[in-house]
mmCIF file of C-alpha atoms in Angstrom:
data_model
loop_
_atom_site.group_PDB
_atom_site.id
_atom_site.type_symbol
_atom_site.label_atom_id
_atom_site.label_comp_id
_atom_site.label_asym_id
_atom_site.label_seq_id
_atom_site.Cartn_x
_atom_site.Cartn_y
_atom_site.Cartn_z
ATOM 1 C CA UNK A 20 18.929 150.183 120.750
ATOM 2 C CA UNK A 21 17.605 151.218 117.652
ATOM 3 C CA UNK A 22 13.758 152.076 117.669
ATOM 4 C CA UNK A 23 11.551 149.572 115.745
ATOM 5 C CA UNK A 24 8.686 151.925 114.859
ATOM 6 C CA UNK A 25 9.149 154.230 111.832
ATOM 7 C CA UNK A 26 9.776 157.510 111.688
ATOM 8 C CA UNK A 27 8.588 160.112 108.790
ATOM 9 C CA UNK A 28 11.289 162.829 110.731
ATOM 10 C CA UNK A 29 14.186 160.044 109.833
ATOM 11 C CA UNK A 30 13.060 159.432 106.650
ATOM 12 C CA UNK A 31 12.792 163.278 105.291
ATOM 13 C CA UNK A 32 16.144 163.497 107.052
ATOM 14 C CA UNK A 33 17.603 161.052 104.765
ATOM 15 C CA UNK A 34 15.520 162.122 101.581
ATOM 16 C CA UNK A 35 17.574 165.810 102.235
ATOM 17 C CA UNK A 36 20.673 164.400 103.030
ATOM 18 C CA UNK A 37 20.642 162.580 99.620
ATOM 19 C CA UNK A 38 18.682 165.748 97.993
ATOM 20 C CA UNK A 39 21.666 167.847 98.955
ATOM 21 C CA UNK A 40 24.240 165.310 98.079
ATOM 22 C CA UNK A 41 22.946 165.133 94.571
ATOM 23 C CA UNK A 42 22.550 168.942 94.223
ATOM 24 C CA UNK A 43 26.339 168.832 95.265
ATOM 25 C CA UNK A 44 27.856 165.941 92.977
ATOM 26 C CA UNK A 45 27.865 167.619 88.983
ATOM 27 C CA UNK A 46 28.150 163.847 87.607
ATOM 28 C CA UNK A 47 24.900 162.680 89.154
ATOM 29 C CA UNK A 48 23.340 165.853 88.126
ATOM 30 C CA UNK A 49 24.845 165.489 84.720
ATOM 31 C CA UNK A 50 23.367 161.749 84.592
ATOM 32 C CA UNK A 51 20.265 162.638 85.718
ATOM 33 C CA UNK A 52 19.169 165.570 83.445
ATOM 34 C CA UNK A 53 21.385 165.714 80.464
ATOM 35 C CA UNK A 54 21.875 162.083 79.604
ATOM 36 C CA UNK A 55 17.547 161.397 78.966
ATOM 37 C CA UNK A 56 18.544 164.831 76.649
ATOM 38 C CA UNK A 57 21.530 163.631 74.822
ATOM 39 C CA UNK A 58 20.049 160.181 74.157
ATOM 40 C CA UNK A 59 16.749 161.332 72.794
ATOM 41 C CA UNK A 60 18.343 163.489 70.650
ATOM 42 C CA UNK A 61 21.275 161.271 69.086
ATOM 43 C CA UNK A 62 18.685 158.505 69.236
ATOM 44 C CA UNK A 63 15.696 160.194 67.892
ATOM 45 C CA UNK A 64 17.096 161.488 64.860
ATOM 46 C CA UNK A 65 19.842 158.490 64.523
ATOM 47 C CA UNK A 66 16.864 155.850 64.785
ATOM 48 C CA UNK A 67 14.681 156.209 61.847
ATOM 49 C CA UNK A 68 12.468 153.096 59.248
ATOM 50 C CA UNK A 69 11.423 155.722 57.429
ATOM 51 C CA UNK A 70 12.497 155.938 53.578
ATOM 52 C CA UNK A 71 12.306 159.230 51.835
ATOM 53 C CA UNK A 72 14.693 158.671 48.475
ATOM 54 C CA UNK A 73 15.238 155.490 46.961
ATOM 55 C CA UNK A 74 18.078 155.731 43.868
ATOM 56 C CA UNK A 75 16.875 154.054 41.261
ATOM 57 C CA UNK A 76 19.192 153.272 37.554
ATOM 58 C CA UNK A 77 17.344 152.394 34.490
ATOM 59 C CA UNK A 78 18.410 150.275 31.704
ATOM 60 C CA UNK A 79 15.549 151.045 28.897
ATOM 61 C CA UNK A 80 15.648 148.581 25.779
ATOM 62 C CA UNK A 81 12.724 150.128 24.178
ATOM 63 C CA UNK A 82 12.831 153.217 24.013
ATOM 64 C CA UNK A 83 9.290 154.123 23.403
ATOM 65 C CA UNK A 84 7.227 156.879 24.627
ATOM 66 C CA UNK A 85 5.593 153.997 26.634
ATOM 67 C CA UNK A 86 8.485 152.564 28.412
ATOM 68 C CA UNK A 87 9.309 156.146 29.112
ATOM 69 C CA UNK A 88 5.802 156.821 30.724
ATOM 70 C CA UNK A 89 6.403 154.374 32.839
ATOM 71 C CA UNK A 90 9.508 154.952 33.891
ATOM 72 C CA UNK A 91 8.388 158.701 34.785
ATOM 73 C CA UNK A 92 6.384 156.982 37.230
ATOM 74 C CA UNK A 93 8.799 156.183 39.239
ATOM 75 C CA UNK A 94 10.036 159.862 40.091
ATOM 76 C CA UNK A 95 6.619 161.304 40.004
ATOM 77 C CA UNK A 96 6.199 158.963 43.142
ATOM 78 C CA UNK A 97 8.692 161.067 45.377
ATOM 79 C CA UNK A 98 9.674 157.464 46.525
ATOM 80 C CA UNK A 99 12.156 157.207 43.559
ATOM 81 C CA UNK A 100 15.179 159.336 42.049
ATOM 82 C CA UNK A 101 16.746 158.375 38.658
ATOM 83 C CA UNK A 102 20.480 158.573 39.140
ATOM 84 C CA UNK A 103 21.254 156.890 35.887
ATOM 85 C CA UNK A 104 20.043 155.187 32.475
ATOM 86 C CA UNK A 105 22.582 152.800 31.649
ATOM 87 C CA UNK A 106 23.229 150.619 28.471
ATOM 88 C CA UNK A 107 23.699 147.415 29.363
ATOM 89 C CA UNK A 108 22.872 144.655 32.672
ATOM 90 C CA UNK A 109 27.004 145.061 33.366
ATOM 91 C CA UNK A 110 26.628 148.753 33.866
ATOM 92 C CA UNK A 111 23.194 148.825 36.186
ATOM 93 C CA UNK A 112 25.199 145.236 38.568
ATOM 94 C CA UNK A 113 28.109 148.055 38.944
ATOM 95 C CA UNK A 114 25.828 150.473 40.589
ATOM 96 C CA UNK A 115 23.993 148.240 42.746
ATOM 97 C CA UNK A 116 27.557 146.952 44.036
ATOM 98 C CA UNK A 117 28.664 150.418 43.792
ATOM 99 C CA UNK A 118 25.873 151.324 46.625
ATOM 100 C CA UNK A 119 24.740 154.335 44.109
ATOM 101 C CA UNK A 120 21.315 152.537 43.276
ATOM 102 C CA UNK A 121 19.499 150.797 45.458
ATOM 103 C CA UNK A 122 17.421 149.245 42.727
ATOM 104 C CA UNK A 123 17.835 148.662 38.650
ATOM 105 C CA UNK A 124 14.863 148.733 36.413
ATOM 106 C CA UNK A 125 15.181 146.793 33.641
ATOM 107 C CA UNK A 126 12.676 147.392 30.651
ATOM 108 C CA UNK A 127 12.420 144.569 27.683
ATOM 109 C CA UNK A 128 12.641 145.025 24.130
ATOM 110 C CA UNK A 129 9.150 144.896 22.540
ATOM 111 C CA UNK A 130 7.996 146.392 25.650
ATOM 112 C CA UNK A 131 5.430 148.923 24.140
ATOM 113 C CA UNK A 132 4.173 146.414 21.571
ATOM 114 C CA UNK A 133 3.297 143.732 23.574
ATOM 115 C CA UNK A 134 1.264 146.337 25.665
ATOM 116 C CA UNK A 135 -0.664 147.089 22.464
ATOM 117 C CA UNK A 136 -0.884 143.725 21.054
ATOM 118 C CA UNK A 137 -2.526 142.885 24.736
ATOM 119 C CA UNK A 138 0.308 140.673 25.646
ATOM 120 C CA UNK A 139 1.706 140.573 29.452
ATOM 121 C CA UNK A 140 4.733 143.100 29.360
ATOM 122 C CA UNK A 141 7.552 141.639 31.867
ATOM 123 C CA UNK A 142 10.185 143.925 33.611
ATOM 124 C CA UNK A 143 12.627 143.035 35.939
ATOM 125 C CA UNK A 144 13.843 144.900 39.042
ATOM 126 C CA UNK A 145 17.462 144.189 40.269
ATOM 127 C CA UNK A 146 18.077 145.311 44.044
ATOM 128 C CA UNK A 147 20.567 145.619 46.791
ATOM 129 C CA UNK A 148 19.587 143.058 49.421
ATOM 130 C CA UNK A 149 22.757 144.252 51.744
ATOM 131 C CA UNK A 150 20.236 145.967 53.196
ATOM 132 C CA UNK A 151 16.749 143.860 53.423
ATOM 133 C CA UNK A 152 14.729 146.032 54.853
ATOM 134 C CA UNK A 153 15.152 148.958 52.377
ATOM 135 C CA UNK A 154 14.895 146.443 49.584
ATOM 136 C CA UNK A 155 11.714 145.438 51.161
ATOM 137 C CA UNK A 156 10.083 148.500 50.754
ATOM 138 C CA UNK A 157 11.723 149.260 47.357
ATOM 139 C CA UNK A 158 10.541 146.619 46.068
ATOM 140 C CA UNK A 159 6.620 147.104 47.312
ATOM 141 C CA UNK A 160 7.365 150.983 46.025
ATOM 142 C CA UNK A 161 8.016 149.355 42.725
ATOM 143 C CA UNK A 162 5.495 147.037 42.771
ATOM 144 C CA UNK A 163 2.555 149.801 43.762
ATOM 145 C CA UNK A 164 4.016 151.487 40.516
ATOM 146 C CA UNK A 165 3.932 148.941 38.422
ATOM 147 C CA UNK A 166 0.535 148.032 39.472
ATOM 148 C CA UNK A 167 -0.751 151.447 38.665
ATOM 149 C CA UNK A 168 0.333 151.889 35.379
ATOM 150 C CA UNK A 169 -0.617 148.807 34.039
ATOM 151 C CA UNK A 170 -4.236 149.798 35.355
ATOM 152 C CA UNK A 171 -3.773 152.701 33.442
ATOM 153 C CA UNK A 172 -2.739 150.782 30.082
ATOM 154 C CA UNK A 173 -6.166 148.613 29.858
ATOM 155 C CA UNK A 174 -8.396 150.498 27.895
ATOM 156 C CA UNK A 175 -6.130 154.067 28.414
ATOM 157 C CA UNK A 176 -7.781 154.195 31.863
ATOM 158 C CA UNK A 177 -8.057 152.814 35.013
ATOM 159 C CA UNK A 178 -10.380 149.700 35.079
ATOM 160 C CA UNK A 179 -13.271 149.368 37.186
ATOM 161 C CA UNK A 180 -12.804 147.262 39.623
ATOM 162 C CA UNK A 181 -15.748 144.753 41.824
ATOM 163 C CA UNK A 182 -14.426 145.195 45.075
ATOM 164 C CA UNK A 183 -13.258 149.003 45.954
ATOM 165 C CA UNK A 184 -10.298 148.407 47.884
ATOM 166 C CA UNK A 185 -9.780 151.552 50.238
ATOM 167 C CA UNK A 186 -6.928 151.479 52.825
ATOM 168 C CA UNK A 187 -6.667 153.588 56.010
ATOM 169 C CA UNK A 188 -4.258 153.295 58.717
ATOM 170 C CA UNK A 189 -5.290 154.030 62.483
ATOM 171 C CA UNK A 190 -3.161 155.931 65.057
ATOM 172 C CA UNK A 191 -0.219 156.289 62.727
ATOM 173 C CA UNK A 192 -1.936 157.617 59.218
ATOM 174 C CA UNK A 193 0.799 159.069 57.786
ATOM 175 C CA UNK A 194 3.397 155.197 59.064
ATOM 176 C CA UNK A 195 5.974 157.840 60.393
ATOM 177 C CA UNK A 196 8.039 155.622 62.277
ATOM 178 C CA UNK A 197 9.099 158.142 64.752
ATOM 179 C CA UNK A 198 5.829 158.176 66.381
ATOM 180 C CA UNK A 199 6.437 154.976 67.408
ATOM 181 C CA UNK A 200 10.053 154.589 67.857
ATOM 182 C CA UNK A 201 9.631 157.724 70.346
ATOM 183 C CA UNK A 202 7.605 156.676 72.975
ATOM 184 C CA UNK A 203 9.353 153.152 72.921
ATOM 185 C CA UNK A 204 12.476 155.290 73.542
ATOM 186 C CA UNK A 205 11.414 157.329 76.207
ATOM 187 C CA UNK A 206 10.743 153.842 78.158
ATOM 188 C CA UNK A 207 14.261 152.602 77.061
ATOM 189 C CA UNK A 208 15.963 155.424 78.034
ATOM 190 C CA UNK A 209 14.285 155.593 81.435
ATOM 191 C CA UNK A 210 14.730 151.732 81.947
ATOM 192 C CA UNK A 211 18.790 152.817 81.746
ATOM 193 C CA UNK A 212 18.742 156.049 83.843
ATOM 194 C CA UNK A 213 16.856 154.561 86.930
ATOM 195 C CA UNK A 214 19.072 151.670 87.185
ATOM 196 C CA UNK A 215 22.136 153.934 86.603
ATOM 197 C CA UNK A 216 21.145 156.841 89.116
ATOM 198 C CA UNK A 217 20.259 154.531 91.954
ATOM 199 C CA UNK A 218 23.483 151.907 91.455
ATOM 200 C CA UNK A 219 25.731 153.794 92.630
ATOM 201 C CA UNK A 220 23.876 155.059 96.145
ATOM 202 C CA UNK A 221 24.865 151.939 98.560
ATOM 203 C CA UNK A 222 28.393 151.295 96.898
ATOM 204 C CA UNK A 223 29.474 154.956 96.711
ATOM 205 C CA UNK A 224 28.250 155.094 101.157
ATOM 206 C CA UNK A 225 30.369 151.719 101.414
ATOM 207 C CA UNK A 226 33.447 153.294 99.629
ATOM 208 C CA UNK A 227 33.607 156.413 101.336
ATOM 209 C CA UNK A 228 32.714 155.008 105.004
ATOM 210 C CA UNK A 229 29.616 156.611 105.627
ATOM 211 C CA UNK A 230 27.351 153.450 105.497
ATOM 212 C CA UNK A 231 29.292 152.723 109.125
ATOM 213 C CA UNK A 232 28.047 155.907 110.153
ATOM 214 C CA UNK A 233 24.617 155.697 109.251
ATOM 215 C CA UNK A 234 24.177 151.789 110.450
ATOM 216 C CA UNK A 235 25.192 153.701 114.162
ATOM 217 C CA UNK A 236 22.703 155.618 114.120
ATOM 218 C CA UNK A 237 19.227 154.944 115.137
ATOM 219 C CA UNK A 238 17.499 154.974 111.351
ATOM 220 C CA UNK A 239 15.998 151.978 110.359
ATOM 221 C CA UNK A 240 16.666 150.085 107.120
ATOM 222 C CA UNK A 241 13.614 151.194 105.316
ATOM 223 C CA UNK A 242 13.883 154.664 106.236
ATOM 224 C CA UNK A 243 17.548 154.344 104.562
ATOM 225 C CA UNK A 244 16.189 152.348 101.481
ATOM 226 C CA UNK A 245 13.255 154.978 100.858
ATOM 227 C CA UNK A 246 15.208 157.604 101.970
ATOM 228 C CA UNK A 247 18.104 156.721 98.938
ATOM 229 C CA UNK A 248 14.936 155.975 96.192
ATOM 230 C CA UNK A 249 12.963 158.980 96.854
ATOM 231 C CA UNK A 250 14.689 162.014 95.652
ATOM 232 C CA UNK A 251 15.582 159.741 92.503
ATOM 233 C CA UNK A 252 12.097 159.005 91.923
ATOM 234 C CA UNK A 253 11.514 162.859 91.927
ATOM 235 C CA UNK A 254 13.900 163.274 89.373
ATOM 236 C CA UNK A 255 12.838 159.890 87.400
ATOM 237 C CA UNK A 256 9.688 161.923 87.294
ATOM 238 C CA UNK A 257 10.856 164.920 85.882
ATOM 239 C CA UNK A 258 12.805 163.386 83.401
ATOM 240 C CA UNK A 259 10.052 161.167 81.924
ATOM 241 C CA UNK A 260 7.966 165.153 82.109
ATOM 242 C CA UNK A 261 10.746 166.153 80.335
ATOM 243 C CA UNK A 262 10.773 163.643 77.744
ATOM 244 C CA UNK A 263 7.365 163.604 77.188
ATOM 245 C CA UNK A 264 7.837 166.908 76.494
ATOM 246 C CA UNK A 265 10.550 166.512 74.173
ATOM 247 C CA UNK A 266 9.028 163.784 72.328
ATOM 248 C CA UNK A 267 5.914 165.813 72.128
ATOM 249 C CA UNK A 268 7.122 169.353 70.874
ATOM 250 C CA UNK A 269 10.201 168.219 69.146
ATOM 251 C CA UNK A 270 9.820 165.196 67.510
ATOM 252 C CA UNK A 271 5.468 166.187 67.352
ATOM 253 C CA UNK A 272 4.515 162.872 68.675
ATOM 254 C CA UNK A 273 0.657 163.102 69.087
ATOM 255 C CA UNK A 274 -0.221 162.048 73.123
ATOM 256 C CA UNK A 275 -3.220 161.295 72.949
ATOM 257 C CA UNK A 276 -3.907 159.420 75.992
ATOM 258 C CA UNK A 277 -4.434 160.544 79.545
ATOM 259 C CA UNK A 278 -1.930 162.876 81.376
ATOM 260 C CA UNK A 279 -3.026 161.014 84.865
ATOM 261 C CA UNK A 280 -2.831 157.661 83.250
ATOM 262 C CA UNK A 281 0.733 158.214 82.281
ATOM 263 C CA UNK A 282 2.035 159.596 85.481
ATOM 264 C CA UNK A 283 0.557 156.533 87.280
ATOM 265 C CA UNK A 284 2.399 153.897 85.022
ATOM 266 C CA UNK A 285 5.380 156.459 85.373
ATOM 267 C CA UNK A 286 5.103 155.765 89.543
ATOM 268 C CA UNK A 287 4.816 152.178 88.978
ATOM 269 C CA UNK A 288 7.868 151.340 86.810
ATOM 270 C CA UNK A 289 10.180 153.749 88.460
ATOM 271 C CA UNK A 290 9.519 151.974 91.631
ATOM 272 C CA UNK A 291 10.759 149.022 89.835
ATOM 273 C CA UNK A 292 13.796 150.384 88.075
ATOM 274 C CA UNK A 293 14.875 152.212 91.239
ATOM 275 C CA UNK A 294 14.852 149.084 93.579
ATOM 276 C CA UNK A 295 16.736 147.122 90.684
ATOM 277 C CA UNK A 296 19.140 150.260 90.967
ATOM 278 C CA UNK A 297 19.719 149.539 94.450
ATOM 279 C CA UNK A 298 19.624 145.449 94.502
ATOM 280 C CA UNK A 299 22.260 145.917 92.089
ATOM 281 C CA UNK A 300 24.265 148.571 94.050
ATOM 282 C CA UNK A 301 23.780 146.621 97.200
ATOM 283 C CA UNK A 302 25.281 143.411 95.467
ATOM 284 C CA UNK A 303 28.330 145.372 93.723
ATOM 285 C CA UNK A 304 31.553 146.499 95.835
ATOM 286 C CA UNK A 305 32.519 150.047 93.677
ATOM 287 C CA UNK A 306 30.682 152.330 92.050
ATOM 288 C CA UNK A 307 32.192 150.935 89.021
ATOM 289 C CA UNK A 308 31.197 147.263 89.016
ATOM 290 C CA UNK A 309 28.059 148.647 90.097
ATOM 291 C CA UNK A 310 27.483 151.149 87.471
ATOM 292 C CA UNK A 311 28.501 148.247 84.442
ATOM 293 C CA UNK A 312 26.322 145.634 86.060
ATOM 294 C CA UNK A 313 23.403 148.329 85.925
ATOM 295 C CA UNK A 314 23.852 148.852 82.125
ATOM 296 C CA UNK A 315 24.118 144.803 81.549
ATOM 297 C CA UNK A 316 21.174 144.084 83.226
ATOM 298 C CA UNK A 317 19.014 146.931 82.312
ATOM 299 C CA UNK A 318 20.263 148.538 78.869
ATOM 300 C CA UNK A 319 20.914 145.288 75.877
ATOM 301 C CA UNK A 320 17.236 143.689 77.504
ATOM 302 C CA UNK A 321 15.688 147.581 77.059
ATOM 303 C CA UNK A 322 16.695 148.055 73.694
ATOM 304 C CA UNK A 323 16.525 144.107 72.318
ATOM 305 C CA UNK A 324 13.792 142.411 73.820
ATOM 306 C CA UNK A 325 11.425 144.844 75.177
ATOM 307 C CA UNK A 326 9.675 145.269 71.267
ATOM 308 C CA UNK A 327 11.032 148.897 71.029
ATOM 309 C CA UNK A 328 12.742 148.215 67.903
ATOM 310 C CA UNK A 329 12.120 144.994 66.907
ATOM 311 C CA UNK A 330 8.705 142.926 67.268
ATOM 312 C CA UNK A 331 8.704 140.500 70.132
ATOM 313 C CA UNK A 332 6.199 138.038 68.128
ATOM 314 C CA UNK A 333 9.109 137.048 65.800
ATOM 315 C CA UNK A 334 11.316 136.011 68.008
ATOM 316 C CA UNK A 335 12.540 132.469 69.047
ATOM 317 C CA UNK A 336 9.927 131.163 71.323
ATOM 318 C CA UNK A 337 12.656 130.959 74.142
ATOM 319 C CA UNK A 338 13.363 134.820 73.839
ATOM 320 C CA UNK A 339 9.941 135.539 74.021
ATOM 321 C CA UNK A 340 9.943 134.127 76.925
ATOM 322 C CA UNK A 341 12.969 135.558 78.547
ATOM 323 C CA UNK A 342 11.296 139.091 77.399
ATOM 324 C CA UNK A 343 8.456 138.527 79.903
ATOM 325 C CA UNK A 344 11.322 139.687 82.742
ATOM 326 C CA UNK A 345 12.273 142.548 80.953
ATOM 327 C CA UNK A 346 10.364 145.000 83.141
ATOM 328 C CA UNK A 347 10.633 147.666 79.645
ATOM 329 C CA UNK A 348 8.415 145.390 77.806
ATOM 330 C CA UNK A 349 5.574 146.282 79.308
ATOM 331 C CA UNK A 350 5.877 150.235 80.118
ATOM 332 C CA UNK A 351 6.941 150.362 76.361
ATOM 333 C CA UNK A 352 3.929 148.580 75.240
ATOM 334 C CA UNK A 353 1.853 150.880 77.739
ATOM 335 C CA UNK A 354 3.701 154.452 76.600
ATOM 336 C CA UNK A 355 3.176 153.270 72.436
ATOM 337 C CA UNK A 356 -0.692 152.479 73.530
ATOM 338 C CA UNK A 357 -1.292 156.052 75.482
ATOM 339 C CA UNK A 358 0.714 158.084 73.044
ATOM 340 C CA UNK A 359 -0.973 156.773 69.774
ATOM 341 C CA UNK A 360 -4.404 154.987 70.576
ATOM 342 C CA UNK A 361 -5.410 156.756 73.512
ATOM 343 C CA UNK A 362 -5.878 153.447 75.061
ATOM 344 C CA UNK A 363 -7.979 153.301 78.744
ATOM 345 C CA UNK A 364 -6.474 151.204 81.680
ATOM 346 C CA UNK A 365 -8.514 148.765 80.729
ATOM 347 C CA UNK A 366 -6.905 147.926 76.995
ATOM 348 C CA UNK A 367 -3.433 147.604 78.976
ATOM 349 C CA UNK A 368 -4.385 145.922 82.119
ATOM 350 C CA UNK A 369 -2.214 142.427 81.129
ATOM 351 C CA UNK A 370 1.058 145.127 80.872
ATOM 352 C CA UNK A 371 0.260 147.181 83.882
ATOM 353 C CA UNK A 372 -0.376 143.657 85.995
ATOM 354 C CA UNK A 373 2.777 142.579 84.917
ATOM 355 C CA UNK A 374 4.458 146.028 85.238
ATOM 356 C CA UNK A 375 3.024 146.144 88.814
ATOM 357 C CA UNK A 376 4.028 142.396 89.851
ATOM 358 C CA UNK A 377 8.160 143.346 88.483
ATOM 359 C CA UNK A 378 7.874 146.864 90.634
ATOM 360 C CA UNK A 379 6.999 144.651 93.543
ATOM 361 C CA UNK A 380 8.809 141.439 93.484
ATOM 362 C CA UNK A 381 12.461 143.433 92.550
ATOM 363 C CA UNK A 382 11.434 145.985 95.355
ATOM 364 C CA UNK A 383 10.833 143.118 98.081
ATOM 365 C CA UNK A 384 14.173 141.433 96.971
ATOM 366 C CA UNK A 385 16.193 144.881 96.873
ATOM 367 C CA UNK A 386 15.220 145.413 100.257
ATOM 368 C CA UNK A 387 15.705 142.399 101.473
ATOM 369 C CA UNK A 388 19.293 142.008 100.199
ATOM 370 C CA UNK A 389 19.839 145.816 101.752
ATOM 371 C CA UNK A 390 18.388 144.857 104.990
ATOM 372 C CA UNK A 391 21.138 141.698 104.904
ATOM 373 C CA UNK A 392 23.750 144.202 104.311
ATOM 374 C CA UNK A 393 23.452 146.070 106.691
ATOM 375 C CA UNK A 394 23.103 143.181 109.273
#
């Protein structure tokens, strides 16, 4: 009979057995330390909101030194480059459709004298909505522009305004949106590899008829769960070390939260991803179903409705609710918050209560449907 007490000697047995197995297969080893490389790099330079150069065309019916002070505006931004002054609305559609301008900057006749005269000048600004969010910010570009050099027209200088309006902008001064596309990555891409390393564990021992061996023997269920999770939680580690790193002195994301902190949310979701790993590897029959159902149920929830990319507060209210089971909601949330705002414990606790509760509930029912397996 099989002892019921358990046994630390079993369990390290187990943790080398899989240690050396690892060491010895190059695709886990591949999957373990080059995939978290090859996806924050393709990723992390692929996945950028930033926009540096906006083309702009310009059709000019003045033709005074005004309208062209104004236009001048536009490239003395750094936002804007000219790529053309055209002659006519026909010629300024045809590079919109052409995808050579993103916007067209239409100037009146009379433009300069109904700036003297004191009238209300109109212009008009054509743009590419293909794309809505670039035309979005073109268009606010444009606008700022505008803005300032009509403040500049009244009176030859800028008025003097009653209310001093000064923006700043915390944790992210400079709104480069890598600094928060990173850290939300490093959780996606974790999310993925934890599910990924650990799905294949229990099918790949079914498929080659070791799992037979190792039910005769006198380790305990437990000891063979832990024993499959722990040297993949070692390397889960040192992969989100390793990202950090990356994200840090590659991409210079600022982390300016606690080391500690971030290790001990690190613990707490991999415990989670691993035992989903292994539910789903103790549910599959092959290493293949195993390894697709891992990416389904871990990677489109990751990178859609965890808030990585896209914010989870405009989102139908049934999605938002489906997002509350996506366990990379929450360590995303908790990585953006200790990377940019330095945030204590305290500022996350809702996240790390609900990052705890998913590490605990989808380790109970992982190793309950691996103790049933093995019955």
């Amino acid at each position: 009979m099989k002892p019921r007490s358990f046994s630390w000697i079993r369990l390290w047995a187990l943790v080398k057995k899989e240690f050396i197995h690892i060491v010895r297969d190059p695709r886990s080893l591949a999957m373990a330390f080059l995939m978290p490389l090859i996806l924050l790099i393709l990723f992390g330079y692929a996945i950028t909101m930033d926009i540096k150069t906006l083309n702009l065309a310009v059709y000019d019916q003045d033709r005074s030194a005004t309208s062209r002070h104004y236009v001048e505006g536009f490239p003395a931004s750094s936002y804007f480059n000219v790529v053309a002054t055209v002659e006519s609305y026909a010629a300024a559609g045809a590079l919109l459709d052409e995808g050579r301008a993103h916007l067209a900057l239409v100037i009146p006749p009379n433009f300069a004298r109904d700036l003297e005269q004191g009238r209300t000048a109109r212009v008009q600004v054509l743009a590419d909505g293909s794309d809505a969010n670039t035309a979005t910010i073109a268009l606010g570009y444009a606008e700022a522009i505008t803005n300032r050099f009509s403040m500049a027209q009244q009176q030859g200088t800028a008025i003097e305004l009653a209310v001093d309006n000064r923006l700043r902008v915390w944790y992210n001064p400079e709104l480069k949106s890598r600094w928060f596309i990173i850290p939300g990555l490093i959780a996606v891409i974790m999310t993925v590899i934890t599910a990924l390393l650990t799905s294949l564990t229990v099918s790949r021992e079914w498929e080659s008829g070791t799992m037979e061996q190792l039910i005769a023997t006198p380790v305990q269920p437990i000891e063979l769960f832990l024993g499959k999770m722990t040297p993949y939680f070692v390397i889960g580690v040192a992969d989100v070390l390793f990202s950090v790193a990356m994200g840090v002195w590659v991409f210079d994301v600022p982390l300016r939260g606690s080391f500690l902190f971030l290790l001990g949310v690190t613990a707490m979701f991999l415990v989670g991803g691993l035992s989903l790993g292994i539910m789903v590897s103790t549910i599959a029959k092959s290493q293949l179903v195993a390894s697709q159902l891992a990416m389904v149920v871990t990677f489109l929830p990751a990178f859609l409705l965890s808030g990585f990319l896209y914010s989870i507060d405009n989102m139908p209210r049934f999605l938002q609710a489906v997002t509350h089971v996506v366990q990379a909601r929450y360590f995303v949330e908790v990585l953006k918050n200790i990377f940019l705002k330095a945030s204590p414990p305290a500022f996350v606790a809702g996240d790390l209560i609900f990052l705890g509760l998913f590490a605990v509930v989808v380790f109970a029912i992982a190793l309950g449907k691996f103790r049933k397996k093995l019955a």
